[in-house]
Amino acid sequence: MAAPGVPLRVLSYNVHSQRDDTAALAEVVREAAPDVVIVQEGPRRFRWRQKSATLAESFGMVVAAGGLPSLGNLLLTTLRVRVTETRCQRYPLTPGRHLRGAAYARCRVGGVDFLLAGSHLSTDPAERPAQAAAFKRELAASPLPVVAGADLNEGPDGPAWRTVAEGLTDTAVAADRADRHTFSCADPRRRIDALFVDPRITVADYDVVDTPRTRRASDHFPVLVDLLLPTD
């Protein structure tokens, strides 16, 4: 018998600032048919609102939160998901480095509330731990079940990864698919993209979508996860 719960399909995806095949990118997301998409490297500069809306529309979705205020992190939803509250976060700036941040949305689906979150940590190993700690503080403060996607720019053996993962379920591990690499599409050798969820959430399925189309769409593979949200 299947575990009880409200189904939620989540896609976490670094879209490489839409510098690759954007038609393939839209096809990848539409074919996956997620309820929510957690985007890293989304629009964050000139006309970012219009570009974010255009990206969402190409996916058949709407913008929930993010963009420039979260420095390229973007949360998209279908109309099945009701968004009741949003906010963005910027991590402390290190001179000479790229700004990084996170986006958060309180969502409801099937009568169940949850926190949707997304972040993209620095490529600099000296910066990542503090950014991970800032992201983790926000996740830990939520009374709601958390669904958090991120490009951590390091693997599960890294300190930033361990900080974010503490107390949460690594969906790849839960599905016994932690051997699936997410980066790079040209030469997949690392798992640096992850989806973490509250232990109360059931991981029904997990996939790193590796197809000819995803190899054209971005330099990262998308992480696609089916969840069952707790009803009590």
Coordinates of C-alpha atoms in Angstrom, one line a residue:
M1 CA 0.0 0.0 0.0
A2 CA 1.3 3.4 -0.9
A3 CA 2.3 5.8 1.9
P4 CA -0.4 8.4 2.7
G5 CA 0.3 12.0 1.8
V6 CA -0.2 14.8 -0.7
P7 CA 1.9 14.3 -3.8
L8 CA 4.3 17.0 -4.9
R9 CA 6.6 16.8 -7.8
V10 CA 9.7 19.1 -7.4
L11 CA 12.4 20.0 -10.0
S12 CA 15.6 21.7 -8.8
Y13 CA 17.6 23.1 -11.7
N14 CA 20.6 25.3 -12.3
V15 CA 19.6 26.7 -15.7
H16 CA 23.1 28.2 -16.4
S17 CA 21.7 31.8 -16.9
Q18 CA 19.8 30.5 -19.9
R19 CA 23.0 30.6 -21.9
D20 CA 22.4 27.2 -23.6
D21 CA 19.5 25.8 -25.6
T22 CA 16.5 27.6 -24.2
A23 CA 14.0 25.6 -26.3
A24 CA 15.4 22.4 -24.9
L25 CA 15.3 23.8 -21.4
A26 CA 11.6 24.6 -21.7
E27 CA 10.9 21.1 -23.2
V28 CA 12.8 19.4 -20.3
V29 CA 10.7 21.2 -17.7
R30 CA 7.4 20.7 -19.5
E31 CA 8.1 17.0 -20.0
A32 CA 8.9 16.6 -16.3
A33 CA 5.6 18.3 -15.4
P34 CA 6.7 19.5 -11.9
D35 CA 4.4 21.3 -9.4
V36 CA 7.3 23.5 -8.4
V37 CA 10.7 24.4 -9.9
I38 CA 13.6 25.6 -7.8
V39 CA 15.8 27.6 -10.2
Q40 CA 19.4 28.5 -9.7
E41 CA 21.0 31.1 -12.0
G42 CA 17.7 32.6 -13.0
P43 CA 17.3 36.2 -14.2
R44 CA 18.9 38.7 -11.9
R45 CA 19.9 41.8 -13.9
F46 CA 18.3 44.2 -16.4
R47 CA 14.5 43.5 -16.9
W48 CA 14.7 40.6 -14.5
R49 CA 11.0 40.7 -13.7
Q50 CA 10.0 40.3 -17.4
K51 CA 12.7 37.7 -18.0
S52 CA 11.6 35.7 -15.0
A53 CA 8.0 35.8 -16.1
T54 CA 9.0 34.8 -19.6
L55 CA 11.0 31.9 -18.3
A56 CA 8.1 30.7 -16.1
E57 CA 5.7 31.0 -19.0
S58 CA 8.0 28.9 -21.1
F59 CA 7.7 26.2 -18.4
G60 CA 3.9 26.6 -18.1
M61 CA 4.3 28.0 -14.7
V62 CA 4.2 31.3 -12.7
V63 CA 6.7 33.1 -10.6
A64 CA 6.3 32.7 -6.8
A65 CA 9.4 34.4 -5.5
G66 CA 13.0 35.4 -6.2
G67 CA 14.9 37.0 -9.1
L68 CA 17.1 40.0 -8.4
P69 CA 16.3 40.3 -4.7
S70 CA 17.6 36.7 -4.2
L71 CA 20.4 37.1 -6.7
G72 CA 19.1 34.7 -9.3
N73 CA 17.3 32.1 -7.2
L74 CA 13.8 31.7 -8.5
L75 CA 10.8 29.7 -7.3
L76 CA 8.2 28.8 -9.8
T77 CA 4.9 27.0 -9.3
T78 CA 1.9 25.7 -11.2
L79 CA -1.6 27.0 -10.3
R80 CA -2.1 23.8 -8.3
V81 CA 0.2 25.4 -5.6
R82 CA -1.0 28.4 -3.6
V83 CA 1.7 30.8 -2.5
T84 CA 0.8 32.7 0.7
E85 CA 4.1 34.4 1.7
T86 CA 7.5 35.0 0.1
R87 CA 10.8 36.5 1.0
C88 CA 14.4 36.8 -0.3
Q89 CA 17.8 36.6 1.4
R90 CA 21.2 38.0 0.4
Y91 CA 24.3 36.5 2.0
P92 CA 27.0 38.9 3.3
L93 CA 29.1 40.2 0.4
T94 CA 32.8 39.2 0.1
P95 CA 34.6 41.9 -1.8
G96 CA 35.5 40.8 -5.3
R97 CA 33.1 37.9 -5.3
H98 CA 29.7 37.3 -6.8
L99 CA 26.7 38.0 -4.6
R100 CA 24.7 35.0 -3.5
G101 CA 21.3 34.5 -1.8
A102 CA 18.2 32.5 -1.4
A103 CA 14.5 32.6 -2.0
Y104 CA 11.6 31.3 0.2
A105 CA 7.9 30.8 -0.3
R106 CA 5.2 29.5 2.0
C107 CA 3.1 27.3 -0.1
R108 CA -0.1 25.2 0.2
V109 CA -1.1 22.2 -1.8
G110 CA -3.9 19.7 -1.1
G111 CA -4.5 21.5 2.2
V112 CA -0.9 21.0 3.4
D113 CA 1.4 24.0 4.1
F114 CA 5.2 23.7 3.4
L115 CA 8.2 26.0 3.0
L116 CA 9.8 26.0 -0.5
A117 CA 13.4 27.3 -0.6
G118 CA 16.2 27.6 -3.0
S119 CA 19.8 28.7 -2.9
H120 CA 23.1 28.7 -4.8
L121 CA 26.3 28.7 -2.8
S122 CA 29.6 30.2 -3.8
T123 CA 32.2 28.5 -5.9
D124 CA 34.8 29.7 -3.3
P125 CA 35.2 27.0 -0.5
A126 CA 36.1 29.8 2.0
E127 CA 32.8 31.5 1.5
R128 CA 30.5 28.5 1.3
P129 CA 30.3 27.5 5.1
A130 CA 29.0 30.9 6.2
Q131 CA 26.5 31.0 3.3
A132 CA 25.3 27.5 4.2
A133 CA 24.9 28.5 7.8
A134 CA 22.8 31.5 6.9
F135 CA 20.6 29.3 4.6
K136 CA 20.3 26.7 7.3
R137 CA 19.2 29.2 10.0
E138 CA 16.2 30.1 7.8
L139 CA 15.3 26.5 7.1
A140 CA 15.7 25.5 10.8
A141 CA 13.4 28.4 11.9
S142 CA 10.5 27.2 9.8
P143 CA 7.7 25.4 11.7
L144 CA 6.5 24.0 8.3
P145 CA 7.9 21.0 6.5
V146 CA 10.8 22.2 4.4
V147 CA 11.5 21.4 0.7
A148 CA 14.9 23.0 -0.1
G149 CA 16.8 22.8 -3.4
A150 CA 20.3 24.1 -3.9
D151 CA 23.4 24.1 -6.1
L152 CA 25.9 23.7 -3.2
N153 CA 29.0 23.8 -5.4
E154 CA 30.4 20.9 -3.4
G155 CA 29.6 17.3 -2.8
P156 CA 28.2 15.5 0.3
D157 CA 31.6 15.3 1.9
G158 CA 31.9 19.1 2.1
P159 CA 31.2 21.2 5.2
A160 CA 28.6 23.4 3.6
W161 CA 26.7 20.4 2.3
R162 CA 26.8 18.8 5.8
T163 CA 25.5 22.0 7.4
V164 CA 22.5 22.3 5.1
A165 CA 21.7 18.6 5.2
E166 CA 21.8 18.3 9.0
G167 CA 18.4 17.1 10.3
L168 CA 16.9 16.9 6.8
T169 CA 16.5 14.0 4.3
D170 CA 18.8 14.0 1.3
T171 CA 16.4 12.7 -1.3
A172 CA 19.0 11.0 -3.4
V173 CA 20.2 9.0 -0.4
A174 CA 16.6 8.2 0.6
A175 CA 16.0 6.8 -2.9
D176 CA 19.4 5.0 -3.0
R177 CA 20.5 7.0 -5.9
A178 CA 23.3 9.1 -4.4
D179 CA 25.6 7.7 -7.1
R180 CA 23.9 9.9 -9.8
H181 CA 26.1 12.8 -10.7
T182 CA 24.5 16.2 -11.5
F183 CA 27.5 18.2 -12.9
S184 CA 28.7 18.8 -15.4
C185 CA 26.5 17.6 -18.3
A186 CA 29.6 17.5 -20.5
D187 CA 31.5 15.3 -18.1
P188 CA 29.4 14.2 -15.1
R189 CA 31.6 13.5 -12.1
R190 CA 30.1 15.3 -9.2
R191 CA 26.8 15.5 -7.2
I192 CA 26.7 19.2 -6.3
D193 CA 22.9 19.8 -6.7
A194 CA 20.6 18.5 -4.0
L195 CA 17.1 18.5 -2.8
F196 CA 16.6 18.2 1.0
V197 CA 13.3 17.7 2.7
D198 CA 11.9 17.5 6.2
P199 CA 12.0 13.9 7.6
R200 CA 8.2 14.0 7.8
I201 CA 8.1 14.1 4.0
T202 CA 8.2 10.8 2.1
V203 CA 10.5 10.5 -0.9
A204 CA 8.5 8.5 -3.5
D205 CA 11.0 8.8 -6.4
Y206 CA 14.2 10.5 -7.4
D207 CA 15.9 11.1 -10.7
V208 CA 18.8 13.0 -12.2
V209 CA 17.4 13.6 -15.7
D210 CA 20.2 12.7 -18.1
T211 CA 19.0 12.9 -21.7
P212 CA 20.3 14.4 -25.0
R213 CA 17.9 17.2 -24.3
T214 CA 19.1 18.0 -20.8
R215 CA 22.7 17.9 -22.1
R216 CA 21.7 20.7 -24.5
A217 CA 19.7 22.7 -22.0
S218 CA 22.2 23.6 -19.3
D219 CA 25.6 22.6 -17.8
H220 CA 23.8 21.0 -14.8
F221 CA 21.3 18.1 -14.9
P222 CA 17.9 18.7 -13.3
V223 CA 17.0 16.9 -10.1
L224 CA 13.4 15.6 -10.2
V225 CA 11.8 14.3 -7.1
D226 CA 8.3 13.0 -6.2
L227 CA 7.3 13.6 -2.6
L228 CA 4.4 12.9 -0.4
L229 CA 3.7 15.7 2.0
P230 CA 2.4 14.7 5.5
T231 CA -1.3 15.3 6.1
D232 CA -1.1 15.4 9.9

